Coordinates of C-alpha atoms and ligand atoms in Angstrom, one line a residue:
Chain A
M18 CA -74.2 96.8 -119.2
F19 CA -70.8 97.8 -118.2
E20 CA -68.6 94.8 -118.8
K21 CA -64.9 94.4 -119.0
K22 CA -64.8 91.5 -121.3
P23 CA -65.3 92.2 -125.0
K24 CA -68.2 90.7 -126.7
L25 CA -67.5 87.3 -127.9
T26 CA -68.8 85.8 -131.1
S27 CA -67.4 82.9 -133.0
T28 CA -66.2 83.2 -136.5
K29 CA -66.2 80.5 -139.1
T30 CA -64.5 80.4 -142.4
K31 CA -67.2 81.2 -145.0
K32 CA -67.6 79.5 -148.3
R33 CA -67.5 82.9 -150.1
D34 CA -63.9 83.4 -149.1
I35 CA -62.9 80.8 -151.6
P36 CA -62.2 82.3 -155.0
S37 CA -64.6 81.3 -157.7
G38 CA -63.4 79.2 -160.5
L39 CA -61.7 75.9 -160.3
W40 CA -58.3 76.9 -161.5
V41 CA -56.0 79.8 -160.6
K42 CA -53.0 81.0 -162.5
C43 CA -49.9 81.9 -160.4
D44 CA -48.6 85.3 -161.5
D45 CA -45.0 84.4 -160.7
C46 CA -44.6 81.0 -162.3
D47 CA -47.6 80.8 -164.6
E48 CA -48.6 77.4 -163.1
M49 CA -52.3 76.6 -163.3
I50 CA -53.2 75.5 -159.8
Y51 CA -56.4 73.7 -158.7
N52 CA -58.2 76.0 -156.4
Q53 CA -58.8 73.5 -153.7
E54 CA -55.2 72.6 -153.7
L55 CA -54.2 76.2 -153.3
I56 CA -56.5 76.7 -150.4
A57 CA -55.3 73.4 -148.8
N58 CA -51.8 74.8 -149.2
L59 CA -52.6 78.0 -147.2
K60 CA -52.8 79.9 -150.5
V61 CA -49.1 79.3 -151.3
C62 CA -48.2 78.2 -154.8
P63 CA -47.1 74.6 -154.6
K64 CA -44.6 75.1 -157.5
C65 CA -42.9 78.5 -156.7
D66 CA -43.9 79.3 -153.1
R67 CA -45.6 82.5 -154.1
H68 CA -47.7 83.7 -151.1
F69 CA -51.2 84.6 -152.5
P70 CA -53.2 87.2 -150.6
M71 CA -55.2 85.8 -147.7
T72 CA -58.4 87.2 -146.3
A73 CA -58.5 87.9 -142.6
R74 CA -60.8 85.0 -142.0
E75 CA -58.5 82.6 -143.9
R76 CA -55.6 83.9 -141.8
I77 CA -57.4 83.4 -138.6
S78 CA -58.3 79.8 -139.5
A79 CA -54.7 79.2 -140.4
L80 CA -53.3 80.7 -137.1
A81 CA -55.8 80.1 -134.3
D82 CA -56.3 76.7 -132.7
M83 CA -59.5 75.1 -134.1
G84 CA -62.6 76.5 -132.4
T85 CA -60.8 78.9 -130.1
F86 CA -61.3 82.2 -131.9
Q87 CA -63.8 84.6 -130.3
E88 CA -64.3 87.8 -132.2
T89 CA -64.4 91.1 -130.4
N90 CA -66.1 94.3 -131.7
A91 CA -67.5 92.4 -134.6
N92 CA -70.3 94.9 -135.3
M93 CA -68.2 98.0 -135.2
T94 CA -68.5 100.1 -138.4
S95 CA -67.2 103.4 -139.8
V96 CA -69.0 106.7 -139.6
D97 CA -68.8 109.4 -142.3
M98 CA -67.7 111.9 -139.7
L99 CA -66.4 114.5 -142.1
K100 CA -69.3 114.1 -144.5
F101 CA -66.6 113.6 -147.0
T102 CA -67.5 115.1 -150.4
G103 CA -65.3 113.7 -153.1
M104 CA -65.9 111.9 -156.4
A105 CA -67.4 109.1 -154.4
A106 CA -69.1 109.4 -151.0
Y107 CA -67.5 107.5 -148.1
T108 CA -70.8 105.9 -147.1
E109 CA -71.2 104.5 -150.6
R110 CA -67.6 103.1 -150.6
L111 CA -68.2 101.5 -147.3
K112 CA -71.4 99.8 -148.4
T113 CA -69.7 98.5 -151.6
Y114 CA -66.8 97.0 -149.7
Q115 CA -69.0 95.6 -147.0
R116 CA -71.0 93.8 -149.6
Q117 CA -68.0 92.6 -151.6
T118 CA -65.9 91.4 -148.6
Q119 CA -68.6 90.5 -146.1
L120 CA -66.5 92.4 -143.6
N121 CA -67.6 95.4 -141.5
D122 CA -64.2 97.1 -141.9
A123 CA -60.5 96.3 -142.6
V124 CA -59.6 94.4 -139.4
I125 CA -60.9 91.4 -137.5
T126 CA -59.9 91.2 -133.8
G127 CA -60.4 88.7 -131.1
L128 CA -59.2 86.2 -128.5
C129 CA -57.8 82.8 -129.3
Q130 CA -55.2 80.3 -128.6
I131 CA -52.2 79.6 -130.8
R132 CA -50.8 76.1 -130.1
G133 CA -52.3 76.5 -126.6
H134 CA -51.0 80.0 -125.9
P135 CA -53.9 82.4 -125.1
V136 CA -53.4 85.5 -127.1
T137 CA -55.3 88.4 -128.6
L138 CA -55.2 88.5 -132.4
G139 CA -55.8 91.3 -134.8
V140 CA -55.8 90.6 -138.6
M141 CA -56.0 93.2 -141.2
D142 CA -57.7 92.5 -144.5
F143 CA -56.4 94.2 -147.7
T144 CA -59.5 93.5 -149.6
F145 CA -61.4 96.1 -147.5
L146 CA -60.5 99.5 -148.9
G147 CA -56.9 98.5 -149.1
A148 CA -56.7 97.8 -145.4
S149 CA -56.6 101.6 -144.8
M150 CA -56.7 102.6 -141.1
G151 CA -59.7 104.7 -140.1
S152 CA -61.3 105.0 -136.7
V153 CA -62.7 101.4 -136.7
V154 CA -59.3 99.8 -137.4
G155 CA -57.6 102.1 -134.9
E156 CA -60.2 101.4 -132.2
K157 CA -60.4 97.7 -132.7
I158 CA -56.6 97.3 -132.7
T159 CA -56.3 99.6 -129.7
A160 CA -59.0 97.7 -127.8
V161 CA -57.6 94.3 -128.6
I162 CA -54.1 95.4 -127.3
E163 CA -55.7 96.8 -124.2
S164 CA -57.5 93.6 -123.7
A165 CA -54.2 91.7 -123.9
T166 CA -52.7 94.0 -121.4
E167 CA -55.6 93.6 -119.0
R168 CA -55.4 89.9 -119.3
A169 CA -51.6 89.8 -119.1
I170 CA -51.4 87.8 -122.3
P171 CA -49.4 88.4 -125.6
S172 CA -50.8 90.4 -128.4
I173 CA -50.4 89.4 -132.1
I174 CA -51.2 91.6 -135.0
V175 CA -51.1 90.5 -138.6
A176 CA -50.6 93.8 -140.4
A177 CA -51.4 94.9 -144.0
S178 CA -52.2 98.4 -145.3
G179 CA -52.1 100.3 -148.5
G180 CA -52.4 103.8 -146.9
A181 CA -54.5 106.1 -144.9
R182 CA -58.3 106.2 -144.7
M183 CA -58.4 109.6 -146.4
Y184 CA -62.2 109.8 -145.9
E185 CA -61.6 110.2 -142.2
G186 CA -59.0 112.9 -142.6
I187 CA -57.0 113.8 -139.5
L188 CA -58.9 111.2 -137.4
S189 CA -57.3 108.5 -139.6
L190 CA -53.8 109.9 -138.7
M191 CA -54.7 110.0 -135.0
Q192 CA -55.2 106.2 -135.0
M193 CA -51.4 105.9 -135.3
A194 CA -51.0 107.6 -131.9
K195 CA -53.8 105.7 -130.3
T196 CA -52.6 102.2 -131.3
S197 CA -49.0 103.1 -130.4
A198 CA -50.2 104.4 -127.0
A199 CA -51.8 101.0 -126.2
L200 CA -48.5 99.3 -127.2
A201 CA -46.6 101.6 -124.8
R202 CA -48.7 100.4 -121.9
H203 CA -48.5 96.8 -123.0
A204 CA -44.7 97.0 -123.3
K205 CA -44.5 98.7 -119.9
E206 CA -46.1 95.6 -118.4
R207 CA -43.4 93.6 -120.2
L208 CA -46.0 91.7 -122.2
P209 CA -45.1 90.3 -125.6
Y210 CA -46.3 91.8 -128.8
I211 CA -45.5 90.1 -132.2
A212 CA -46.1 92.0 -135.4
V213 CA -46.5 89.9 -138.6
L214 CA -46.1 92.0 -141.8
T215 CA -47.9 90.8 -144.9
H216 CA -48.1 92.1 -148.4
P217 CA -48.4 95.1 -148.5
T218 CA -47.7 96.9 -145.1
T219 CA -47.1 100.6 -145.7
A220 CA -47.8 104.1 -144.6
G221 CA -49.4 104.9 -141.2
V222 CA -49.8 101.3 -140.2
M223 CA -46.1 100.8 -140.9
A224 CA -45.3 104.0 -139.0
S225 CA -47.1 102.8 -135.9
F226 CA -48.0 99.3 -134.6
A227 CA -46.5 97.3 -137.4
S228 CA -43.0 98.6 -136.6
L229 CA -43.3 98.2 -132.8
G230 CA -43.2 94.4 -132.4
D231 CA -40.9 92.9 -129.8
V232 CA -40.4 90.5 -132.7
I233 CA -41.3 91.5 -136.2
M234 CA -41.9 88.7 -138.7
A235 CA -42.7 89.1 -142.4
E236 CA -44.0 86.9 -145.1
P237 CA -41.7 86.4 -148.1
K238 CA -41.7 89.0 -150.8
A239 CA -44.1 91.3 -149.1
L240 CA -44.0 95.0 -150.0
I241 CA -43.0 96.8 -146.7
G242 CA -42.2 100.5 -146.3
F243 CA -43.4 103.9 -145.3
A244 CA -43.7 105.9 -148.5
G245 CA -44.9 104.4 -151.7
P246 CA -42.3 103.5 -154.3
R247 CA -43.9 105.9 -156.9
V248 CA -43.8 108.8 -154.5
I249 CA -40.2 108.2 -153.7
K250 CA -39.3 108.0 -157.4
E251 CA -41.1 111.2 -158.2
T252 CA -39.6 113.1 -155.2
T253 CA -36.0 111.9 -155.5
Q254 CA -35.8 111.5 -159.3
Q255 CA -33.7 108.5 -158.4
E256 CA -33.8 104.9 -159.6
L257 CA -34.9 102.6 -156.8
P258 CA -32.5 99.8 -155.7
D259 CA -33.3 96.2 -156.7
G260 CA -35.8 94.5 -154.4
F261 CA -36.4 97.9 -152.7
Q262 CA -39.1 97.7 -149.9
T263 CA -39.4 93.9 -150.0
S264 CA -39.3 91.7 -146.9
E265 CA -35.9 90.5 -148.1
F266 CA -34.7 94.1 -148.4
M267 CA -36.0 94.9 -144.9
L268 CA -34.2 91.8 -143.5
E269 CA -30.9 92.7 -145.2
H270 CA -31.1 96.2 -143.8
G271 CA -31.7 94.9 -140.3
L272 CA -35.2 96.3 -140.0
I273 CA -37.2 93.1 -139.3
D274 CA -36.3 90.0 -137.3
I275 CA -37.2 87.2 -139.6
I276 CA -38.9 86.1 -142.8
V277 CA -41.3 83.3 -142.1
H278 CA -43.0 81.0 -144.7
R279 CA -46.7 81.0 -144.2
K280 CA -46.7 77.3 -143.3
E281 CA -44.2 78.0 -140.5
L282 CA -45.9 81.0 -139.1
R283 CA -48.0 79.3 -136.5
D284 CA -44.9 77.5 -135.2
A285 CA -42.7 80.5 -135.3
I286 CA -45.2 82.5 -133.2
S287 CA -45.9 79.7 -130.7
K288 CA -42.2 78.9 -130.2
T289 CA -41.3 82.6 -129.7
L290 CA -44.0 82.9 -127.1
Q291 CA -42.7 79.8 -125.4
Y292 CA -39.3 81.5 -124.9
F293 CA -40.9 84.7 -123.6
A294 CA -42.9 82.6 -121.1
A295 CA -40.1 80.2 -120.3
N296 CA -38.9 81.7 -117.0
G297 CA -42.2 82.6 -115.7
G298 CA -42.7 85.3 -118.2
R299 CA -42.3 89.0 -117.2
K300 CA -39.6 89.9 -114.9
S301 CA -40.5 92.1 -111.9
K302 CA -39.6 95.7 -112.6
A303 CA -38.3 96.1 -109.1
A304 CA -35.6 93.4 -109.6
Chain B
M17 CA -41.9 145.5 -151.2
R18 CA -43.3 142.0 -151.0
I19 CA -41.2 139.3 -152.6
Y20 CA -44.0 136.9 -153.1
T21 CA -47.7 137.2 -153.5
L22 CA -50.4 134.6 -153.3
D23 CA -53.2 135.0 -155.9
F24 CA -55.8 136.0 -153.4
E25 CA -53.5 138.5 -151.7
K26 CA -53.2 140.5 -154.9
P27 CA -56.0 143.1 -154.3
V28 CA -54.3 143.9 -150.9
V29 CA -50.9 144.2 -152.5
E30 CA -52.2 146.4 -155.3
L31 CA -53.7 148.8 -152.7
E32 CA -50.5 148.8 -150.7
Q33 CA -48.6 149.7 -153.8
T34 CA -51.0 152.5 -154.6
L35 CA -50.8 153.8 -151.1
E36 CA -47.0 153.7 -151.2
S37 CA -46.8 155.7 -154.4
L38 CA -49.3 158.3 -153.2
R39 CA -47.2 158.8 -150.1
K40 CA -44.1 159.1 -152.2
Q41 CA -45.8 161.5 -154.5
A42 CA -47.0 163.7 -151.6
Q43 CA -43.5 163.8 -150.1
E44 CA -41.6 164.4 -153.3
Q45 CA -43.9 167.0 -154.8
K46 CA -44.8 168.5 -151.4
I47 CA -48.5 168.4 -152.0
D48 CA -51.4 167.5 -149.7
L49 CA -52.8 164.1 -150.7
S50 CA -54.0 163.2 -147.3
A51 CA -57.7 162.9 -148.4
Q52 CA -56.8 160.4 -151.1
I53 CA -54.4 158.5 -148.8
K54 CA -57.0 158.2 -146.2
L55 CA -59.5 156.9 -148.7
I56 CA -57.0 154.2 -149.9
E57 CA -56.1 153.3 -146.3
E58 CA -59.8 152.7 -145.5
K59 CA -60.2 150.7 -148.6
L60 CA -57.1 148.6 -147.7
D61 CA -58.5 147.9 -144.3
A62 CA -61.8 146.8 -145.7
T63 CA -60.2 144.7 -148.4
R64 CA -57.9 143.0 -145.9
K65 CA -60.9 142.2 -143.6
E66 CA -62.9 140.9 -146.5
I67 CA -60.3 138.6 -147.8
F68 CA -58.8 137.3 -144.6
T69 CA -61.9 136.8 -142.5
S70 CA -63.4 134.5 -145.1
L71 CA -60.4 132.3 -146.1
T72 CA -61.2 129.0 -147.8
P73 CA -59.4 125.9 -146.4
W74 CA -57.2 125.9 -149.5
Q75 CA -56.2 129.6 -149.0
R76 CA -55.2 128.7 -145.4
V77 CA -53.0 125.9 -146.7
Q78 CA -51.4 128.4 -149.0
L79 CA -50.8 130.8 -146.1
A80 CA -49.4 128.0 -144.0
R81 CA -46.9 127.5 -146.9
H82 CA -46.3 131.2 -147.5
P83 CA -42.5 131.6 -148.3
R84 CA -42.4 134.5 -145.9
R85 CA -44.2 132.7 -143.0
P86 CA -42.2 132.7 -139.8
Y87 CA -40.4 129.4 -139.1
M88 CA -39.4 127.9 -135.8
L89 CA -36.1 129.7 -135.6
D90 CA -37.8 133.1 -136.4
Y91 CA -40.0 132.5 -133.4
L92 CA -37.2 131.3 -131.1
Q93 CA -35.3 134.4 -131.9
R94 CA -38.2 136.4 -130.6
I95 CA -39.5 134.3 -127.7
A96 CA -36.5 132.5 -126.3
T97 CA -33.3 133.5 -124.5
D98 CA -30.2 131.4 -123.9
F99 CA -31.0 129.0 -126.8
I100 CA -28.4 126.3 -126.9
E101 CA -28.9 124.2 -130.0
L102 CA -28.1 120.5 -129.6
H103 CA -27.2 118.4 -132.6
G104 CA -27.4 114.9 -133.9
D105 CA -29.0 111.5 -133.2
R106 CA -25.7 110.0 -132.0
R107 CA -26.3 107.2 -134.6
F108 CA -26.0 108.5 -138.1
A109 CA -26.2 112.2 -138.7
D110 CA -27.4 115.6 -137.7
D111 CA -30.7 116.3 -139.5
H112 CA -31.0 120.0 -140.3
A113 CA -34.7 119.6 -141.0
M114 CA -35.2 119.0 -137.3
V115 CA -33.9 121.5 -134.8
G116 CA -33.6 121.0 -131.1
G117 CA -32.1 122.5 -128.0
L118 CA -32.4 124.1 -124.6
A119 CA -34.3 127.3 -124.4
T120 CA -35.7 129.7 -121.9
L121 CA -39.2 130.9 -122.7
G122 CA -40.0 133.6 -120.2
A123 CA -40.3 131.8 -116.8
H124 CA -39.8 128.3 -118.3
R125 CA -36.6 126.5 -119.0
V126 CA -37.5 123.9 -121.6
M127 CA -36.3 121.6 -124.4
V128 CA -37.5 122.8 -127.8
I129 CA -37.7 120.6 -130.9
G130 CA -39.3 121.2 -134.3
Q131 CA -39.0 121.2 -138.0
Q132 CA -37.2 124.0 -139.8
K133 CA -37.7 125.1 -143.4
G134 CA -35.3 127.1 -145.4
R135 CA -35.9 130.7 -146.6
D136 CA -34.0 130.4 -150.0
T137 CA -32.8 127.6 -152.3
K138 CA -29.5 127.2 -150.5
E139 CA -31.0 127.1 -147.1
N140 CA -33.8 124.8 -148.3
L141 CA -31.3 122.3 -149.5
M142 CA -29.7 122.2 -146.1
R143 CA -33.1 122.1 -144.3
N144 CA -34.5 119.6 -146.9
F145 CA -37.7 121.8 -147.1
G146 CA -38.5 120.9 -143.5
C147 CA -38.8 117.2 -144.4
A148 CA -36.9 115.2 -141.8
H149 CA -35.2 111.8 -142.2
P150 CA -35.2 109.1 -139.5
E151 CA -32.2 110.9 -137.9
G152 CA -34.4 113.9 -137.3
Y153 CA -37.0 111.9 -135.4
R154 CA -34.3 110.0 -133.5
K155 CA -32.6 113.3 -132.6
A156 CA -36.0 114.6 -131.3
L157 CA -36.5 111.6 -129.2
R158 CA -33.0 111.7 -127.8
L159 CA -33.5 115.3 -126.8
M160 CA -37.0 114.6 -125.3
Q161 CA -35.5 111.8 -123.2
L162 CA -32.7 114.1 -122.1
A163 CA -35.3 116.6 -121.1
E164 CA -37.1 113.9 -119.1
K165 CA -33.9 113.1 -117.3
F166 CA -33.6 116.6 -116.0
N167 CA -37.3 117.3 -115.6
L168 CA -37.6 119.9 -118.4
P169 CA -40.9 120.3 -120.3
V170 CA -40.8 119.9 -124.0
V171 CA -42.2 122.4 -126.6
S172 CA -42.6 121.0 -130.0
F173 CA -42.9 123.2 -133.1
I174 CA -44.6 121.3 -136.0
D175 CA -43.9 122.7 -139.5
T176 CA -43.4 120.0 -142.1
P177 CA -44.9 119.0 -145.5
G178 CA -44.2 115.4 -144.2
A179 CA -41.4 113.0 -143.4
Y180 CA -39.0 112.7 -146.3
P181 CA -39.9 110.0 -148.9
G182 CA -36.5 108.7 -150.0
V183 CA -34.4 105.6 -150.4
G184 CA -32.1 106.5 -147.5
A185 CA -35.0 107.3 -145.3
E186 CA -36.5 103.9 -146.0
E187 CA -33.2 102.1 -145.5
R188 CA -32.8 103.7 -142.1
H189 CA -36.4 103.0 -141.3
I190 CA -38.3 106.2 -141.2
A191 CA -41.5 104.3 -140.2
E192 CA -39.9 102.8 -137.1
A193 CA -38.4 106.2 -136.1
I194 CA -41.9 107.8 -136.2
A195 CA -43.5 104.8 -134.5
V196 CA -41.1 104.7 -131.7
N197 CA -41.6 108.4 -131.0
L198 CA -45.4 107.8 -130.9
R199 CA -44.9 105.1 -128.3
E200 CA -42.2 106.7 -126.2
M201 CA -43.8 110.2 -126.1
M202 CA -46.8 108.6 -124.5
L203 CA -44.7 107.6 -121.5
L204 CA -42.4 110.7 -121.1
E205 CA -42.7 111.9 -117.5
I206 CA -42.6 115.6 -118.3
P207 CA -45.2 118.0 -119.7
L208 CA -45.3 118.2 -123.5
V209 CA -46.7 121.0 -125.5
A210 CA -46.9 121.0 -129.3
V211 CA -47.8 123.9 -131.6
V212 CA -48.5 123.4 -135.3
I213 CA -47.0 126.7 -136.6
G214 CA -47.3 126.0 -140.3
E215 CA -47.8 122.7 -142.1
G216 CA -48.8 119.7 -140.1
G217 CA -48.0 117.1 -142.7
S218 CA -49.2 113.6 -141.7
G219 CA -47.0 111.1 -139.9
G220 CA -44.0 113.5 -140.1
A221 CA -46.0 116.0 -138.0
L222 CA -47.4 113.5 -135.6
G223 CA -43.9 112.0 -135.0
I224 CA -43.3 115.0 -132.7
G225 CA -46.9 115.7 -131.9
V226 CA -48.0 113.2 -129.2
C227 CA -48.3 115.9 -126.5
D228 CA -50.4 116.8 -123.5
R229 CA -51.6 119.9 -125.3
V230 CA -51.6 120.5 -129.0
L231 CA -52.1 124.1 -130.2
I232 CA -52.3 125.4 -133.7
L233 CA -51.8 128.8 -135.3
E234 CA -54.9 130.2 -136.9
N235 CA -53.8 129.6 -140.5
A236 CA -51.8 126.5 -140.0
Y237 CA -53.1 123.1 -141.1
Y238 CA -52.8 119.5 -139.9
S239 CA -53.7 116.7 -142.2
V240 CA -53.3 113.0 -142.9
I241 CA -52.3 113.7 -146.5
S242 CA -51.5 116.8 -148.5
P243 CA -54.5 118.2 -150.4
E244 CA -52.6 117.6 -153.6
G245 CA -51.9 114.0 -152.7
C246 CA -55.5 113.4 -151.7
A247 CA -56.8 115.1 -154.9
A248 CA -54.5 112.9 -157.0
I249 CA -55.9 109.7 -155.4
L250 CA -59.6 110.5 -154.8
W251 CA -60.1 113.0 -157.7
K252 CA -57.5 111.6 -160.1
D253 CA -56.4 115.2 -160.5
R254 CA -53.9 117.2 -158.4
A255 CA -55.7 120.4 -159.5
A256 CA -58.6 119.3 -157.3
A257 CA -56.5 120.2 -154.3
P258 CA -58.8 123.1 -153.2
Q259 CA -61.8 120.6 -153.0
A260 CA -59.6 118.1 -151.2
A261 CA -58.5 120.7 -148.7
A262 CA -62.1 121.5 -147.9
A263 CA -63.1 117.8 -147.7
L264 CA -60.2 116.9 -145.4
K265 CA -61.3 119.3 -142.6
L266 CA -57.7 120.4 -142.0
T267 CA -58.2 123.9 -140.8
A268 CA -57.7 125.1 -137.2
P269 CA -61.4 125.5 -136.4
D270 CA -62.2 122.0 -137.9
L271 CA -59.4 120.4 -136.0
Q272 CA -60.6 121.9 -132.7
E273 CA -64.1 120.7 -133.3
L274 CA -62.7 117.2 -133.9
G275 CA -60.7 117.3 -130.7
V276 CA -57.4 117.0 -132.4
V277 CA -56.2 120.4 -131.2
D278 CA -56.9 122.0 -127.9
G279 CA -56.5 125.7 -128.8
I280 CA -56.1 128.2 -131.6
I281 CA -53.5 130.9 -131.5
P282 CA -54.6 134.0 -133.4
E283 CA -52.5 135.5 -136.2
P284 CA -52.4 139.1 -137.4
L285 CA -54.9 139.9 -140.1
G286 CA -53.3 138.7 -143.4
G287 CA -51.3 135.9 -141.8
A288 CA -48.3 135.4 -139.4
Q289 CA -45.9 136.7 -142.1
V290 CA -47.4 140.2 -141.9
D291 CA -46.0 140.8 -138.4
Y292 CA -43.4 138.4 -137.0
D293 CA -43.3 140.2 -133.6
A294 CA -47.0 140.1 -133.0
S295 CA -47.2 136.5 -134.1
A296 CA -44.3 135.5 -131.8
A297 CA -45.9 137.4 -128.8
A298 CA -49.1 135.5 -129.2
L299 CA -47.3 132.2 -129.5
K300 CA -45.2 132.9 -126.4
A301 CA -48.2 133.8 -124.4
A302 CA -50.1 130.7 -125.4
I303 CA -47.2 128.3 -124.7
G304 CA -46.5 130.0 -121.4
K305 CA -50.1 129.6 -120.3
E306 CA -50.1 125.8 -121.1
L307 CA -46.8 125.3 -119.3
D308 CA -47.9 127.2 -116.3
H309 CA -50.9 124.9 -116.1
L310 CA -49.3 121.6 -117.0
Q311 CA -46.5 122.0 -114.4
T312 CA -49.2 122.0 -111.6
V313 CA -50.6 118.7 -112.8
P314 CA -49.5 115.6 -110.8
L315 CA -47.5 113.2 -112.9
A316 CA -49.9 110.2 -112.8
E317 CA -52.7 112.5 -113.8
L318 CA -50.7 114.0 -116.6
L319 CA -49.9 110.6 -118.1
S320 CA -53.4 109.3 -117.9
A321 CA -54.8 112.4 -119.4
R322 CA -52.3 112.2 -122.2
Y323 CA -53.4 108.6 -122.9
G324 CA -57.0 109.6 -122.7
R325 CA -56.6 112.6 -125.0
F326 CA -55.5 110.4 -127.9
R327 CA -57.5 107.3 -126.9
K328 CA -60.8 109.1 -127.5
L329 CA -59.9 110.3 -131.0
G330 CA -62.0 108.6 -133.7
V331 CA -65.7 108.0 -134.3
V332 CA -67.2 104.6 -134.7
Q333 CA -70.7 103.0 -134.5
N334 CA -71.7 99.8 -132.9
Q335 CA -74.9 98.2 -134.1
G336 CA -76.2 101.6 -135.3
T337 CA -75.2 103.6 -132.2
R338 CA -72.6 106.2 -133.0
S339 CA -70.1 107.1 -130.4
Q340 CA -66.8 108.8 -130.0
T341 CA -64.4 106.1 -129.0
R342 CA -63.8 105.9 -125.3
K343 CA -61.8 103.9 -122.9
P344 CA -62.9 100.3 -122.8
R345 CA -63.8 100.4 -119.2
A346 CA -66.5 102.9 -119.9
R347 CA -67.9 101.3 -123.0
S348 CA -70.9 99.1 -122.8
V349 CA -70.0 96.5 -125.3
N350 CA -72.8 94.1 -124.9
S351 CA -75.8 96.4 -125.1
Ligands
LIG8 ZN1 -46.1 79.9 -158.6

């Protein structure tokens, strides 16, 4: 079957996304928080506002209008193309993470509505191999942007990444070019793209689609940067400035548009999209 | 006399030294040693062939980093005329790790950009070991857009261990500088040719590498991470770099098989540093051939082929069926 529309399957938040144990201790303020309360609070500490890590499925439930999310490329999985022979085989790592996270790879993509705005949404999940970008992440992100371009709707990506998918070698690097290429075409059609940076967003993801948003939003106190702080310290033999590579640091240096509290994120996105659509949306290029 | 020798080059260097002293002896003492000399010459040839036709990936990485390996400006000196270097990103600084300018390559007037390493400590400080800051990537983009304005093709020389990991680089947003290049190069309405001439170090290399044709010198490498960096993470030991180099599939033949490079430019036996002129001639011929061809391709076709070239890179499987990633129009998603 040759079909333009991506395969649609619905995704529900699963019970297993909820951390086991009734109580969770906040690393920042030492408060013991009742787990149900933490979840109800979008995984934000009620006492100190620390943003706890969120899985992709939790994020989608928090952003997409109820019942609107239709997943695309849900069954796409990685291939051990290079037959990577290291201390641990890639295929084994994949199996372990698939079992642990109930994800096929480090991103979930799909179509949904955010406060009534039809958008495509891609959400990376740090719990799967540190949200490293391999062929699957690159392909799903590229496809979901292309799908937004075809439908003439905005594209939203919630980014996270700890580094490259080394097991896929150079093909991992090439995903940076591929995803940015899709954004080039999307931008040429004057269609909105919003990047949301979460803890942590670094390396190749940061040096491609995460840095290319028309509007770039970040969650508070996320680690955001290109090179890892340890690498920088070793290379330069320099002390790093206070708050280096945090969302707040990025904002102060003029590198992101806005820091948004997780509870405000859905509003911030929908209001921004409202502005972009206010005067009939894209302006004719011939004007 | 060689200034620097890699471990695996030693047998060759020893024979070269023997040969030299024999020749000297023959000349000084006016005796006929031609039989011995011929013997050593033959042995030298055989040893060279033996070593350099069965290089391991790690040995190629070492050759790519050879301190005597020709750099971008060494090549330009030999293949370009009327080179006018253009400086600066018009925003912050002139990054000496990234060189750019107008050049004439045979029949082609082009814009050249590329990373430049230093030959000695002093020069390396100026060139920052070929590790560009955001300014370098922004200078490169400025020059590429200038080239587009006047319909000049771009030739990009890739030779970097990587973009510079430093506080200033982060503060001026190295990630964005690279990302913007990736996006904008995809849309440039001129032919783009890249050649990996030495080290193709990760995002720092790709930041000037989104081109219609990507070539690589025989002993150059292109990788998502340095073998040492990969070894440190996946083997917990930097000394495992040779294993990591093999696992990463970063050599020219591997890259061609993966579709990441379109052609391999041969180097003299022993590496590009053995004969600068011969290496430069091969490079010039290869670039010229690509430019000749690309300039006949209609613009719309050029741009869609460039998109397609990168779009298909990657391998995924869907419900057990493996496929190289393709354009969504051609993919049967529901089957
Ligand atoms: Zn707290």
